[in-house]
Each structure stands twice: as structure tokens, then as C-alpha cells.
Coordinates of C-alpha atoms in Angstrom, one line a residue:
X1 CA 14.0 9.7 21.5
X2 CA 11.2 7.3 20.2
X3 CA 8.0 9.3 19.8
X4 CA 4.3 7.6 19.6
X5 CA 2.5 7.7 16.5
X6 CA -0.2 10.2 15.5
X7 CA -3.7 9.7 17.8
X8 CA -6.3 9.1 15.5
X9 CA -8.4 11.8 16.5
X10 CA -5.7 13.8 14.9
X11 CA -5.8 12.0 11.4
X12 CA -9.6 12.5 11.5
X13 CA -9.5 15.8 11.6
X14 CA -7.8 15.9 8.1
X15 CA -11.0 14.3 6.4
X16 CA -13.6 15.7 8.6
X17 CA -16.1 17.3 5.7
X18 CA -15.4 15.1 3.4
X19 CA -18.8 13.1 3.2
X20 CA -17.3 9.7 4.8
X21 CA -20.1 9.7 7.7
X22 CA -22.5 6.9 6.7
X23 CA -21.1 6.1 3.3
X24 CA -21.0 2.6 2.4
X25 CA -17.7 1.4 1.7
X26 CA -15.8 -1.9 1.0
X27 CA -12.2 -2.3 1.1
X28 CA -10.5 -5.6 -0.3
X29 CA -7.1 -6.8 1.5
X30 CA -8.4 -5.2 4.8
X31 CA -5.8 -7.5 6.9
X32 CA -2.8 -6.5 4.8
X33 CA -0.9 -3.1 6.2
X34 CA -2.1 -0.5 4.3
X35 CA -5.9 -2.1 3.9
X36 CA -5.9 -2.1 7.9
X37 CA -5.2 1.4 8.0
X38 CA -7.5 2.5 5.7
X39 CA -10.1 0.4 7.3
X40 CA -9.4 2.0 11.3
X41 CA -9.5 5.6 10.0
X42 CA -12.7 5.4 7.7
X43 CA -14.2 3.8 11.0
X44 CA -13.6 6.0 13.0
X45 CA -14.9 8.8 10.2
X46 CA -18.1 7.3 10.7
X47 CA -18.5 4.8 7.6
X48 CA -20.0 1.9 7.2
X49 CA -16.9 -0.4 6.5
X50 CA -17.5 -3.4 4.6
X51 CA -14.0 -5.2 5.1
X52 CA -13.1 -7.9 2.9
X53 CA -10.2 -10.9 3.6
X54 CA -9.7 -14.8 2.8
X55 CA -9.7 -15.7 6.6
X56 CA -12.4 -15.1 9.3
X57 CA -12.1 -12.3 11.7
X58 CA -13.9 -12.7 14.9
X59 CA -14.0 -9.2 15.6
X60 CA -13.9 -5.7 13.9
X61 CA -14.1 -2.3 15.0
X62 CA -17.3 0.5 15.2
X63 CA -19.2 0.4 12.1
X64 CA -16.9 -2.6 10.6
X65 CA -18.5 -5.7 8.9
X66 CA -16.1 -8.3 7.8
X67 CA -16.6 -10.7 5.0
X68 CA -14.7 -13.7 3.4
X69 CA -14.1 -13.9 0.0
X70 CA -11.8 -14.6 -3.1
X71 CA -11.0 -11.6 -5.2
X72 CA -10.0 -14.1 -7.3
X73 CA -13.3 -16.1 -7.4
X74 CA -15.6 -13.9 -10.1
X75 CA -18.8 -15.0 -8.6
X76 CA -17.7 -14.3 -4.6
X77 CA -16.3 -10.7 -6.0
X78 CA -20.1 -10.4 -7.7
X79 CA -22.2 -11.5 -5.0
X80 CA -19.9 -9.1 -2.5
X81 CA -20.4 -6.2 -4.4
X82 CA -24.0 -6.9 -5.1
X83 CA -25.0 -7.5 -1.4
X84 CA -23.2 -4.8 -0.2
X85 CA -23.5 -1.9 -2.7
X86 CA -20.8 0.2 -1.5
X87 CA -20.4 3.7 -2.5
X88 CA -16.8 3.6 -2.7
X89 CA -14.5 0.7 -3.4
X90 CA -11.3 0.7 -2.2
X91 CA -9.0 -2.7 -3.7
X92 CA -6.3 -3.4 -1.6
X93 CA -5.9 -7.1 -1.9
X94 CA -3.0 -8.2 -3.5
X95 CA 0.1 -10.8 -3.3
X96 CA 3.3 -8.4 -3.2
X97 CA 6.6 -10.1 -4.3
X98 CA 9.0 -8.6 -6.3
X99 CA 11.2 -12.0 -6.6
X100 CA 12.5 -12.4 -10.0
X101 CA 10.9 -16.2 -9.9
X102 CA 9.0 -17.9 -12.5
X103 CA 7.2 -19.5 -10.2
X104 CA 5.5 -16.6 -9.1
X105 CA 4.0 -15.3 -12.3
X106 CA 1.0 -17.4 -12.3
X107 CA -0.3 -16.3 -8.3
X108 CA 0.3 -12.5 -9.7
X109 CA -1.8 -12.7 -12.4
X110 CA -4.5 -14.7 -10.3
X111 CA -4.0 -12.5 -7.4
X112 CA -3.6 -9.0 -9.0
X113 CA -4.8 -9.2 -12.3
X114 CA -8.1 -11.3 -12.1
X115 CA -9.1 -9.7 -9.1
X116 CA -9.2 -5.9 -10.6
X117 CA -11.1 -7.7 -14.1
X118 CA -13.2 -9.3 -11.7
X119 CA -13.9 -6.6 -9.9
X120 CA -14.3 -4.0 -12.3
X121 CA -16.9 -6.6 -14.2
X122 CA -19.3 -6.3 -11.9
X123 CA -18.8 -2.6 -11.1
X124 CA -19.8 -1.6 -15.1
X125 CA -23.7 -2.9 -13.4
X126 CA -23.1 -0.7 -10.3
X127 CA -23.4 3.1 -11.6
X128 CA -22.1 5.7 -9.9
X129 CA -19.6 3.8 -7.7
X130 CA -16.4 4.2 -8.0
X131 CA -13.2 2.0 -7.3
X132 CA -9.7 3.2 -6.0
X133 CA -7.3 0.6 -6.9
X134 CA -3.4 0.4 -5.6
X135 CA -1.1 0.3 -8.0
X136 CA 2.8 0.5 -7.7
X137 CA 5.6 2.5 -8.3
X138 CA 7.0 -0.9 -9.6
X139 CA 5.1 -0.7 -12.5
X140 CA 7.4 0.6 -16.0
X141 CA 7.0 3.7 -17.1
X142 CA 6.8 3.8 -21.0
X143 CA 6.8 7.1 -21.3
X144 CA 10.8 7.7 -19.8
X145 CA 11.9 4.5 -22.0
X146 CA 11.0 1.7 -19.6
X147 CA 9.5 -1.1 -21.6
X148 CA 10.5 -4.1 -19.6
X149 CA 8.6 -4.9 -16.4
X150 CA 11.2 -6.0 -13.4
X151 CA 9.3 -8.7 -11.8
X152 CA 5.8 -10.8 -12.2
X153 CA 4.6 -8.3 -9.5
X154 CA 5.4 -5.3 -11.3
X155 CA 3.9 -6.3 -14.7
X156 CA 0.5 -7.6 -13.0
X157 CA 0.0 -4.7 -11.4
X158 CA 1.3 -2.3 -14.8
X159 CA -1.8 -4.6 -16.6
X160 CA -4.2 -3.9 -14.1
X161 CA -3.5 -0.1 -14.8
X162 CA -4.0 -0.8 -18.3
X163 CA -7.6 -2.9 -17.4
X164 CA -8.9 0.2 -15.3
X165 CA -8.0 2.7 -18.3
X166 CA -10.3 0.7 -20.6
X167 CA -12.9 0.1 -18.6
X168 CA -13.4 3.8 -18.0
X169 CA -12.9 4.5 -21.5
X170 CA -15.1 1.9 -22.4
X171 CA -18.0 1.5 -20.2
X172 CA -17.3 4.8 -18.0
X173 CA -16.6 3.1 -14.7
X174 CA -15.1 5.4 -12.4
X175 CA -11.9 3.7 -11.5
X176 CA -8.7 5.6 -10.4
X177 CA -5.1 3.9 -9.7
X178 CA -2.7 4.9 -7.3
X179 CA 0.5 4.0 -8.1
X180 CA 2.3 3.4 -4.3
X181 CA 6.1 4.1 -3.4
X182 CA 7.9 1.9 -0.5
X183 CA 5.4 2.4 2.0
X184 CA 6.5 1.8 6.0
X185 CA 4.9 2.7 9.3
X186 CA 3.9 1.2 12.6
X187 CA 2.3 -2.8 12.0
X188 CA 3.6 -3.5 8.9
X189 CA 3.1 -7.4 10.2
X190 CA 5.6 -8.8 7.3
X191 CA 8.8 -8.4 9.2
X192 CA 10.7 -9.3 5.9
X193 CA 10.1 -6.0 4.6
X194 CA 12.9 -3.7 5.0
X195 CA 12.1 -1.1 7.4
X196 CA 10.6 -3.9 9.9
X197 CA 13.6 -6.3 9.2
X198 CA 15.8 -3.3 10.4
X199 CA 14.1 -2.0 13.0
X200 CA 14.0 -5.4 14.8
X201 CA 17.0 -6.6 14.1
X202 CA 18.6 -3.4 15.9
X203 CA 16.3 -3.2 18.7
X204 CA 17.4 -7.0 19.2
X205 CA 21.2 -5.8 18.8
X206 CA 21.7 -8.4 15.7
X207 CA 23.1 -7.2 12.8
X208 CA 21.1 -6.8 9.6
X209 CA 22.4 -8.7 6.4
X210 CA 21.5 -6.3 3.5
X211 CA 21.9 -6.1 0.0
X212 CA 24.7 -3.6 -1.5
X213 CA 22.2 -0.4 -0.1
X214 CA 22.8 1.2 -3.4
X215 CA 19.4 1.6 -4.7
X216 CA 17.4 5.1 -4.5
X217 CA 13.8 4.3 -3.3
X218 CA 10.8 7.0 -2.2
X219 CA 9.5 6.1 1.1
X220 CA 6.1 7.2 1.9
X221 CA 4.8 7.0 5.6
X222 CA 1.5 4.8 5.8
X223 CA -0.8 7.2 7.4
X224 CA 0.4 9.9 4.3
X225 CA -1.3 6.8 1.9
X226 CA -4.2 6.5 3.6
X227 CA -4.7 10.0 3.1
X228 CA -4.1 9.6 -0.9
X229 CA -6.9 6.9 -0.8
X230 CA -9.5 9.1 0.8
X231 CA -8.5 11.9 -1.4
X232 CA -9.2 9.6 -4.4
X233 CA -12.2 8.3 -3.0
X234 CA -14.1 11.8 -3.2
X235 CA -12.4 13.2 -6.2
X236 CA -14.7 13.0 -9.3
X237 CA -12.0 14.5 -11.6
X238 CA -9.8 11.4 -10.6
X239 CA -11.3 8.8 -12.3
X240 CA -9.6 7.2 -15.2
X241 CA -6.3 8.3 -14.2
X242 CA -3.3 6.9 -12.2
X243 CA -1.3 9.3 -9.4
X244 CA 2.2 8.8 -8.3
X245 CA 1.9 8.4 -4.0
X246 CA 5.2 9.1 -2.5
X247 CA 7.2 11.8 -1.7
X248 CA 9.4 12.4 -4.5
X249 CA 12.4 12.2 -2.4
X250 CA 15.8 9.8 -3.5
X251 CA 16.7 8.0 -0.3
X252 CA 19.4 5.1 -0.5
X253 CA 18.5 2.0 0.9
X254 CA 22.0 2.3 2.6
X255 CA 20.9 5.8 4.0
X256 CA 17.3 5.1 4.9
X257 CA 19.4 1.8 7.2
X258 CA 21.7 4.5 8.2
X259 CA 19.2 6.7 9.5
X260 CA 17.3 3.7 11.3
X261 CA 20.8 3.0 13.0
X262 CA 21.1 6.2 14.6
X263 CA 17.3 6.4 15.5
X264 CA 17.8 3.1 17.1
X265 CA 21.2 3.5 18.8
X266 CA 23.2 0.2 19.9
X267 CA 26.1 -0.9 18.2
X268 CA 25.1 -3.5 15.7
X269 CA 26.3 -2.6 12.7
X270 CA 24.1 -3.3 9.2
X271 CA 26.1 -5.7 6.9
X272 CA 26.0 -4.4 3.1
X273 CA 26.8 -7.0 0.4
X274 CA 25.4 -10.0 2.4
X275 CA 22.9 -10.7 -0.4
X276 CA 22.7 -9.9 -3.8
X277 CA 20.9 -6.7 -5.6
X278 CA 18.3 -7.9 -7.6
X279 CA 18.2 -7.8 -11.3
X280 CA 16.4 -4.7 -13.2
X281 CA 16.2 -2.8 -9.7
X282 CA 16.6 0.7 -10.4
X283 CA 15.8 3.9 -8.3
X284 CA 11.6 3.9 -8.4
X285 CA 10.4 7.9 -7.5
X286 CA 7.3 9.2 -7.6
X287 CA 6.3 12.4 -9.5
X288 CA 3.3 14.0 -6.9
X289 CA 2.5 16.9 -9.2
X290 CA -0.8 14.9 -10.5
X291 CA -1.5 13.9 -7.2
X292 CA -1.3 17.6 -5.6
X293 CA -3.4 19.6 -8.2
X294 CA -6.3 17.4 -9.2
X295 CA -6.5 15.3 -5.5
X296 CA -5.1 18.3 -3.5
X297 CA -2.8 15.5 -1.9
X298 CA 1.0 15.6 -0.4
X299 CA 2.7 13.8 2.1
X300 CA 2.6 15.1 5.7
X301 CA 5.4 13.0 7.2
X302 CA 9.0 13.8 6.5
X303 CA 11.3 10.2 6.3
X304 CA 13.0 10.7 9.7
X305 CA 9.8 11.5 11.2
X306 CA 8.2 8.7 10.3
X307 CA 11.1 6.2 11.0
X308 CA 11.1 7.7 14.6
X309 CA 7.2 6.7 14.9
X310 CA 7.9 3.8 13.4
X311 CA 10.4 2.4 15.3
X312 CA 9.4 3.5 19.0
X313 CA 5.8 1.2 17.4
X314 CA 8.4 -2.0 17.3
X315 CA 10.0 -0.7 20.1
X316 CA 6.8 -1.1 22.5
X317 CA 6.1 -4.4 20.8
X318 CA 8.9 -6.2 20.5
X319 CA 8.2 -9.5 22.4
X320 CA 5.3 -10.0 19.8
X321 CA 8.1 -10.7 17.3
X322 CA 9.8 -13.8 17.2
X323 CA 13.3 -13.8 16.7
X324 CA 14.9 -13.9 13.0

């Protein structure tokens, strides 16, 4: 059975008290998945949502004013932040690819590199606000003998970490990085990414054309990340530091399409081995412990759970979705 997502009212209720009514706040990327999230649910907690994208939007939602602008553009970044003083940045806008293509190592470091310096240059000016940015669990770890970045993605973003760590050192800006798992839920809009590409392939009875499935990811449900964020966002003893958001949890990418397959039902079966495993993939797990002690933060939604809400989402909309 395909179950409807969690009302909003109900996801409220886990921030209610936690100072949101009224605040200024901007949030970069507010079109992209996670950003659009984020963007509803502080909304709807009252803020004043300053949401930030490269295209026009003709209409937002209660207490939602949208802005154009560059994250890339130093001087649109500076006039933003200067005009709308936010309490609480939240820096979502990113390019995510993890392609192992040359030509994409120049629009990461644009997109996710210049955007946090530029963002974090004008924030040294703005004392007392403070600036979540999203990080990934791409990024190498150092520390358990990674030294080699997998993709231009995953070393922009490893940088960025390194950019926010010195600006807080340096000039004491208040700047925390969350370090994201594979993140999936209902209107995830790029239907390339796995969970979508899976869900509507079966609900269309076609058969998914998958890599060998081998590789252990963490899946974390999207409304579990938009918890992390506000958590982040009103924790003084997080800045400077980086949390792991997932769950912890080894799922297969074979098992997480095998689970998907029975939550769907039909008889299309996935086809492993169609493409090839990408180079320097290797099984990406967060570590919560950080995240639980010092932002009191853990995932709500179990994997299944949130592949059943996930789904029945697709499921009501599946005419919106053009064929593969």
C-alpha cells in the first residue's frame, strides 16, 4: 500500500519553540529539492523567507519573497545579503554532478566554490548571522586515508568545507557545514536521480537499466534533512564545524532497487550491469554521532518508510512526467 507523505502541520510541530516565527531568513538554491523543502516548512513556521534562485518565480508561498541572483556574481551575493539582512542563511545552491568529466571541473568550482567565498565575504561585515551551508557525504575523508576526491563535485564541495573552517577561525563567522547523504523523497524534480528514475520507470512497467547495484550508499529521507538544517540554524555550539546527515545505515544500490520493486509491484524487472560503475565510487556512510549530541538531531524516517511515501508521491503524479 502507497501511503501519503507527512502533513505539514505534523513537521511543524517538531520545530515549534524554536524561535523561527518572524526571523529573517534567506535560503540560496530555493528551486532545487532540498532548498524547496526547507523553504515550505520555515514558511509555514512563520519566517520571513527570503528565497533566492537564477530564474523568476511568479509566485511564492505566506511570508516568501523571491529574488534573482548569481551566487556566483560577488556583487549580486553582496547586494542580497545587504538588502535583506537575514538572521540565518541557509546555502543551498549548488550544481550536483558527480560525472567523472573534465569538463565539469570549471562550473563546480564557479558554482560551489565561488559561491560559498562569495558568500562568506560579505557575511565577515554582517555580525551575528550565521550561514548553514550543504556539504556532501562525497567529500574525502582524510582522516580514514581518503586523500583523493572522486569527482569535480566532491572536491568543490571538500574546499568549500575547508573555506568555511577558516573563515570562522579567522574572522569568527558563524558558519556550519552539513555534510549530506543520498537524499530522496517526494518532488525530487531531476528524474535522473536514482530513486525517481526507479520509481517511474516501474510505475510505467519499463525496466530500469542500472549500474552493477553493488555500491553501499546511506539514504536519508528529505524531510529528516530539513530537520538537520533547522537544527543547525539555532545551534550556537555548531558553528565552525561540519555534521555527517544520514542515517548511518549500508544499503546496496541493488537492495534499495530491490526494495522499490516490491513497494511498486508489477513485473518489470531492474536490469543490473546495463551501465558501468563509476570510477573511485565507494560505499559513502555517515557517522550521526556529532550530529545527535551537539544539534540533538537523528533521522525520523526509516528507508522503507520513506520509499513508500515517496513512491505513492510519483504515483499520484505520474502524467507530469514525461516518458524516459
Amino acid at each position: 500500500m502507497l501511503t501519503a507523505p507527512a502533513s505539514t502541520e505534523t513537521l511543524v510541530r517538531r520545530q515549534e519553540g524554536h524561535g523561527w516565527h518572524g526571523a529573517s531568513v534567506l535560503v540560496t538554491g530555493a528551486t532545487g529539492f532540498i532548498g524547496a523543502h526547507l523553504v515550505r516548512r520555515l514558511g509555514a513556521l512563520g519566517a520571513r523567507v527570503h528565497a533566492v534562485s537564477r530564474s523568476p518565480r511568479e509566485k511564492g508561498g505566506p511570508g516568501e519573497t523571491w529574488h534573482v541572483a548569481d551566487v556566483s556574481d560577488p556583487e549580486a551575493i553582496e547586494h542580497l545579503l545587504l538588502s535583506t539582512r537575514p538572521a540565518v542563511v541557509f546555502h543551498l545552491a549548488s550544481e550536483v554532478a558527480g560525472a567523472r568529466d573534465p569538463r565539469l571541473v570549471r562550473p563546480m568550482l564557479e558554482s560551489n566554490l565561488a559561491g560559498v567565498v562569495n558568500l562568506l565575504t560579505t557575511v565577515t561585515g554582517m555580525p551575528g548571522t550565521r550561514v548553514v551551508l550543504a556539504g556532501s557525504l562525497e567529500e574525502p575523508r582524510p582522516g580514514d586515508g581518503e586523500t583523493t576526491p572522486s569527482s569535480p563535485y566532491a572536491v568543490a564541495k571538500w574546499a568549500a568545507g575547508g573555506y568555511a573552517r577558516m573563515f570562522h577561525e579567522l574572522w569568527d563567522v558563524s558558519v556550519t557545514t552539513l555534510r549530506i547523504g543520498m537524499v530522496y523523497g517526494p518532488g525530487q524534480q531531476d528524474i535522473t536521480k536514482l530513486v525517481p528514475y526507479v520509481t517511474l520507470a516501474l510505475l510505467r512497467g519499463e525496466e530500469p537499466r542500472l549500474s552493477s547495484g553493488t555500491r553501499q550508499l546511506d539514504w536519508v529521507y528529505v524531510d529528516d534533512v530539513v530537520d538537520a538544517f533547522l537544527a543547525a540554524g539555532t545551534t550556537p555550539q555548531a558553528a565552525g564545524r561540519g555534521f555527517d546527515i544520514g542515517t548511518g545505515t549500508r544499503t546496496s544500490i541493488r537492495d534499495t532497487v530491490e526494495l522499490l520493486s516490491r513497494i511498486v509491484g508489477g513485473s518489470p524487472r531492474p536490469r543490473y550491469g546495463a551501465i558501468s560503475d563509476r570510477p573511485l565510487d565507494s560505499a559513502r556512510i555517515a557517522d550521526i554521532t556529532s550530529a545527535a549530541e551537539t544539534l540533538g538531531w537523528c533521522p525520523g524516517v526509516g528507508l522503507e518508510e520513506g520509499l513508500r511515501l515517496t513512491a505513492a508521491w510519483y504515483a499520484d503524479r505520474l502524467g507530469t512526467y514525461p516518458a524516459g
